[in-house]
Short mmCIF file of C-alpha atoms in Angstrom, two decimals:
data_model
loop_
_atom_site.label_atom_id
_atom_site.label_comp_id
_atom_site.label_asym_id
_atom_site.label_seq_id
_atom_site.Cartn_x
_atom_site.Cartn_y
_atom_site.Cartn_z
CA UNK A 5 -39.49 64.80 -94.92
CA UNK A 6 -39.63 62.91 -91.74
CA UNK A 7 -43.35 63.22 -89.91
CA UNK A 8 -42.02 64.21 -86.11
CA UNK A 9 -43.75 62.24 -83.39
CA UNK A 10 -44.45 63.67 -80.24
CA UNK A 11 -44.21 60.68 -77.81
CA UNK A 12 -45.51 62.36 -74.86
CA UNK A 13 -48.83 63.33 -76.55
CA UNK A 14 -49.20 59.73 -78.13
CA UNK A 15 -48.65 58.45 -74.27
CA UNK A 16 -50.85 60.85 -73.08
CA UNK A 17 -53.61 59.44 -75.81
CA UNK A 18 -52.59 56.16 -75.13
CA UNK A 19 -53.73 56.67 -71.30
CA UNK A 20 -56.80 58.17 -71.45
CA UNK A 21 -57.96 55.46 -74.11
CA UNK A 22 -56.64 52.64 -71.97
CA UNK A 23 -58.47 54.50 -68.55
CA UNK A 24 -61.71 54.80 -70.61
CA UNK A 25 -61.72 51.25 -71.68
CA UNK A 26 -61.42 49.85 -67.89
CA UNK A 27 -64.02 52.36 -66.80
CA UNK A 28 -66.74 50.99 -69.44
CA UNK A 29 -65.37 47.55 -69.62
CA UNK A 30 -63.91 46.89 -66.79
CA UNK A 31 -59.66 46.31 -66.37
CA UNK A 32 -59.79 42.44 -67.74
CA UNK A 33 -60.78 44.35 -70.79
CA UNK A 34 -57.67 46.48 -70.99
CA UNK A 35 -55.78 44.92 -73.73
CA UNK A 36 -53.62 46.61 -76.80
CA UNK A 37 -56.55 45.64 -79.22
CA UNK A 38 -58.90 47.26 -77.36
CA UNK A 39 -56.95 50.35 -76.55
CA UNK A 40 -56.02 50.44 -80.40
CA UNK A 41 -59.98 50.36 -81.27
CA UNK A 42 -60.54 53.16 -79.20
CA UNK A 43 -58.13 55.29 -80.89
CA UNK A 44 -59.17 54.03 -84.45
CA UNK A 45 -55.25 52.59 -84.34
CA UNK A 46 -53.90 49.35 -85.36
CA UNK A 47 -52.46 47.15 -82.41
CA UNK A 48 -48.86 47.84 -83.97
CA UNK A 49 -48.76 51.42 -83.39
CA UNK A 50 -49.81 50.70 -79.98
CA UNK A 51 -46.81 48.52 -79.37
CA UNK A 52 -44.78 51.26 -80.49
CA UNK A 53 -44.99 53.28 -77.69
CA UNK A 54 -46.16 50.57 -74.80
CA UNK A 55 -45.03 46.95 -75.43
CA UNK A 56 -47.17 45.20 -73.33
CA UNK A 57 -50.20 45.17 -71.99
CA UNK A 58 -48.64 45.74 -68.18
CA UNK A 59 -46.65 48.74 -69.95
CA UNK A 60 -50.25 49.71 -71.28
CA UNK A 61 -51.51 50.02 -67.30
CA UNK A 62 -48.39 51.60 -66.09
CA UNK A 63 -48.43 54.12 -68.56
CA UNK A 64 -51.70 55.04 -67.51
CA UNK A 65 -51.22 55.27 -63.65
CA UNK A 66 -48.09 57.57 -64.63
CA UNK A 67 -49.76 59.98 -66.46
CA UNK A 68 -52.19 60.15 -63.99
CA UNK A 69 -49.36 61.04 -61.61
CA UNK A 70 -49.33 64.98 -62.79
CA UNK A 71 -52.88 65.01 -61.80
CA UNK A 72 -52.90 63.41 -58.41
CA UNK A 73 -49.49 65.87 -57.44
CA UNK A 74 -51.59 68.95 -58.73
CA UNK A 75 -54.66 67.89 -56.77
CA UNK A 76 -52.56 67.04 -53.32
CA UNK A 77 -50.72 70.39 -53.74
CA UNK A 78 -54.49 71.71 -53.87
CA UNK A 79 -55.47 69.85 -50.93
CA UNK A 80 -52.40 70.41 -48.62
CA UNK A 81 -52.47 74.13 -49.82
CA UNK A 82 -50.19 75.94 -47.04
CA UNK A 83 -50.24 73.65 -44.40
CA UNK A 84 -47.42 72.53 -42.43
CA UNK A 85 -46.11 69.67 -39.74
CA UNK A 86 -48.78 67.58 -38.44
CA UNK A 87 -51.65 69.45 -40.18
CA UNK A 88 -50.13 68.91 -43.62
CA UNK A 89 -49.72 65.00 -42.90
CA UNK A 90 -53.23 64.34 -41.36
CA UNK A 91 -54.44 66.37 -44.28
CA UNK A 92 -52.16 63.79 -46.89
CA UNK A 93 -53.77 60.46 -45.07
CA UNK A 94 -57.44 61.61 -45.43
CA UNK A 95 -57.13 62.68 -49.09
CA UNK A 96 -55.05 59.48 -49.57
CA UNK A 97 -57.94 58.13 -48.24
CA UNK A 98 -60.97 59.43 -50.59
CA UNK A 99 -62.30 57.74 -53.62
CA UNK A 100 -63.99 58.36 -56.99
CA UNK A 101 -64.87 56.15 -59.58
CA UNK A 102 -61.85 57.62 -62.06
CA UNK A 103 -59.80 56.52 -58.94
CA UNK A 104 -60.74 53.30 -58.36
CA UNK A 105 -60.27 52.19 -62.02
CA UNK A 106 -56.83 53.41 -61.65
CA UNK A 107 -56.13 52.05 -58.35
CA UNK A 108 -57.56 48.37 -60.13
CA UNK A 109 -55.14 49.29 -62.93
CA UNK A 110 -52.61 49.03 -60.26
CA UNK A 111 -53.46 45.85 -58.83
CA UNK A 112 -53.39 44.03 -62.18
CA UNK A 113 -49.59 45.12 -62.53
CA UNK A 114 -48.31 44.29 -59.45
CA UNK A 115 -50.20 41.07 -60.05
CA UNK A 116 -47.23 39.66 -62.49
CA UNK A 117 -43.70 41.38 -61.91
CA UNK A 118 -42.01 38.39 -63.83
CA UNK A 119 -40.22 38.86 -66.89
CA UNK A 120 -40.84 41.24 -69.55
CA UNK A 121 -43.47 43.32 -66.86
CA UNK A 122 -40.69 43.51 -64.40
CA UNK A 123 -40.15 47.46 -65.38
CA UNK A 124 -43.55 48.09 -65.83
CA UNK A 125 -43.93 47.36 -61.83
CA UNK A 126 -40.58 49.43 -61.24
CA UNK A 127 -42.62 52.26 -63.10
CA UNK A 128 -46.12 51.48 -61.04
CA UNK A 129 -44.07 51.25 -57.87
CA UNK A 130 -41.95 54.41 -58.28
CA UNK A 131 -45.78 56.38 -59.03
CA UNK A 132 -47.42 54.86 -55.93
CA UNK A 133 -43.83 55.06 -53.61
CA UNK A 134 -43.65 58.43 -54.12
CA UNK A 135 -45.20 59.57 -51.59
CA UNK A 136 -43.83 57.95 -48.81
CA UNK A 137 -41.39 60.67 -48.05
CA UNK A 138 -44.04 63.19 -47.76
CA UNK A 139 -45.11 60.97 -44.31
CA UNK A 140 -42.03 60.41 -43.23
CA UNK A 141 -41.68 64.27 -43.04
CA UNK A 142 -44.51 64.79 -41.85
CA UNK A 143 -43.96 62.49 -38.73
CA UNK A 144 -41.08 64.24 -37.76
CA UNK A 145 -42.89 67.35 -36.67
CA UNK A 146 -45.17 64.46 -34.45
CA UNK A 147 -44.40 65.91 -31.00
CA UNK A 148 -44.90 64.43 -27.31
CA UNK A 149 -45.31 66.65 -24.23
CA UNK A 150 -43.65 69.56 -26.60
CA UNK A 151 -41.09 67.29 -27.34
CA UNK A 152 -40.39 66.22 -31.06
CA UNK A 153 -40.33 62.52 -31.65
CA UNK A 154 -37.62 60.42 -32.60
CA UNK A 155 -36.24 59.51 -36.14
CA UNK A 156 -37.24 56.11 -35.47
CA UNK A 157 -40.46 56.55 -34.24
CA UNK A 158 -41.06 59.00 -37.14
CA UNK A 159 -40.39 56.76 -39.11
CA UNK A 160 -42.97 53.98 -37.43
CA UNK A 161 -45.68 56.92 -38.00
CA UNK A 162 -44.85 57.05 -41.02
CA UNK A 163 -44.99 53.43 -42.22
CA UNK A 164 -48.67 53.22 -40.42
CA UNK A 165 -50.10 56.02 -41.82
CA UNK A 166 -48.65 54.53 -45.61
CA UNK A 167 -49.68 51.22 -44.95
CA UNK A 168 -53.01 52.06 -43.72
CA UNK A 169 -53.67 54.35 -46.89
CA UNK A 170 -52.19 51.42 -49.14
CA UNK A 171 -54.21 49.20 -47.14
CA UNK A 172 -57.39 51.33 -47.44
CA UNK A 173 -56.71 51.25 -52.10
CA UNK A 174 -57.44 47.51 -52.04
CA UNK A 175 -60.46 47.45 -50.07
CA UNK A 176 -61.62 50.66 -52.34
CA UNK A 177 -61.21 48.30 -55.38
CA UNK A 178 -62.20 44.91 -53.47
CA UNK A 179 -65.05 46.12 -51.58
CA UNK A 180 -65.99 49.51 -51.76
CA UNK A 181 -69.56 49.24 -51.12
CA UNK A 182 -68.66 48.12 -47.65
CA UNK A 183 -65.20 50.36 -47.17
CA UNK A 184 -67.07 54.02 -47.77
CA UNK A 185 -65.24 56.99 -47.50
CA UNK A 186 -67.08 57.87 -44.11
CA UNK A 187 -66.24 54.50 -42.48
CA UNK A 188 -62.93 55.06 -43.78
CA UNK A 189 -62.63 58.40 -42.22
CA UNK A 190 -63.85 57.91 -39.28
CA UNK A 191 -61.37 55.43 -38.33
CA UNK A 192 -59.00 57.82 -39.67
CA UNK A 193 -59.42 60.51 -37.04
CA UNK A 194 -58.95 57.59 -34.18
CA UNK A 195 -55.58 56.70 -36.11
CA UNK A 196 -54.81 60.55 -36.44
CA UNK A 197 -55.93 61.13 -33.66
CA UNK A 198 -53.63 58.91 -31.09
CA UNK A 199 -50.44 59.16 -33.44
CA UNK A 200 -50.42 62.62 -34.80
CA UNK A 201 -52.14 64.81 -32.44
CA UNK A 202 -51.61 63.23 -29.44
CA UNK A 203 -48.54 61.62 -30.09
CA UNK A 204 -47.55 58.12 -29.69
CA UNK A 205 -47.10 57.25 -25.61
CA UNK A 206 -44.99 54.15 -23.93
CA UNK A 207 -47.19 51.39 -22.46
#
């Protein structure tokens, strides 16, 4: 009889073993060897599931997708418009270790999107694009002098408030003693503070 696999767990393994290794070695030591020690596997059964080590990273940043849409649904909780978007860009904006392995994880796929690792940065973009929408709905409720702002200028909110929070992931990784999470948020609340709440104004 025919052992049945459950893919989705072996993924699942496969991600926390290739997380753990860049945590305690670093990400230049995230390879399929080194995931395969961790599990007590041979490299071969790793390639069965991921077939690179790209695929190896992306897998990992989209299992941790489940966990960053349960923790932002935490976060936002039940707020709405403008409250529910400043509320997205500061926890966008927060680190923890865990994080910024994943977010260097990130970096080393998008590093190399020739060839063979093309779909493994379709698969990393997808995870980290997904929540541009969120802003861009957001932004609509932006209002100035009680009116609502445009779709265009929505949509300008929105791209500053994603870039800045994109922006804000490499630093994390590249220099995170000197980009803390109160530095960070402080220039946050300027940002929120003369797009969101105040509104953007002409001149």
């Amino acid at each position: 009889m025919p052992i049945d696999v459950d893919t989705d767990e072996r993924l699942a393994d496969i991600a926390r073993a290739t997380v753990e290794v860049a945590r305690e070695r670093g990400t230049r030591a995230v390879t399929l060897r080194a995931v395969a020690d961790r599990l007590g596997r041979s490299t071969a059964y790793i390639t069965n599931f991921v077939p690179s080590r790209a695929h190896l990273m992306a897998n990992a940043l989209d299992h941790a997708r489940t966990q960053w849409d349960a923790e932002r649904l935490e976060h936002l909780g039940d707020l709405v418009g403008v409250e529910r978007l400043a509320a997205l860009t500061r926890w966008m904006c927060t680190s923890d270790p865990e994080e910024n392995v994943l977010r260097s994880l990130w970096i080393e796929v998008i590093a190399d999107v020739r060839g063979a690792n093309r779909r493994a940065y379709e698969l990393v973009r997808g995870v980290t694009d997904a929540t541009y929408d969120k802003f861009l709905d957001g932004a609509g409720h932006v209002e100035v002098d009680g009116v609502r702002v445009d779709h265009e200028t929505a949509a300008h909110i929105a791209d500053i408030l994603y870039l800045t929070c994109r922006g804000y992931e490499v630093k994390a990784v590249e220099d995170p003693e000197s980009w803390t999470d109160a530095r960070v948020q402080a220039s946050l609340e300027v940002l929120l503070r003369t797009l969101v709440f105040d509104g953007p104004r002409a001149g």
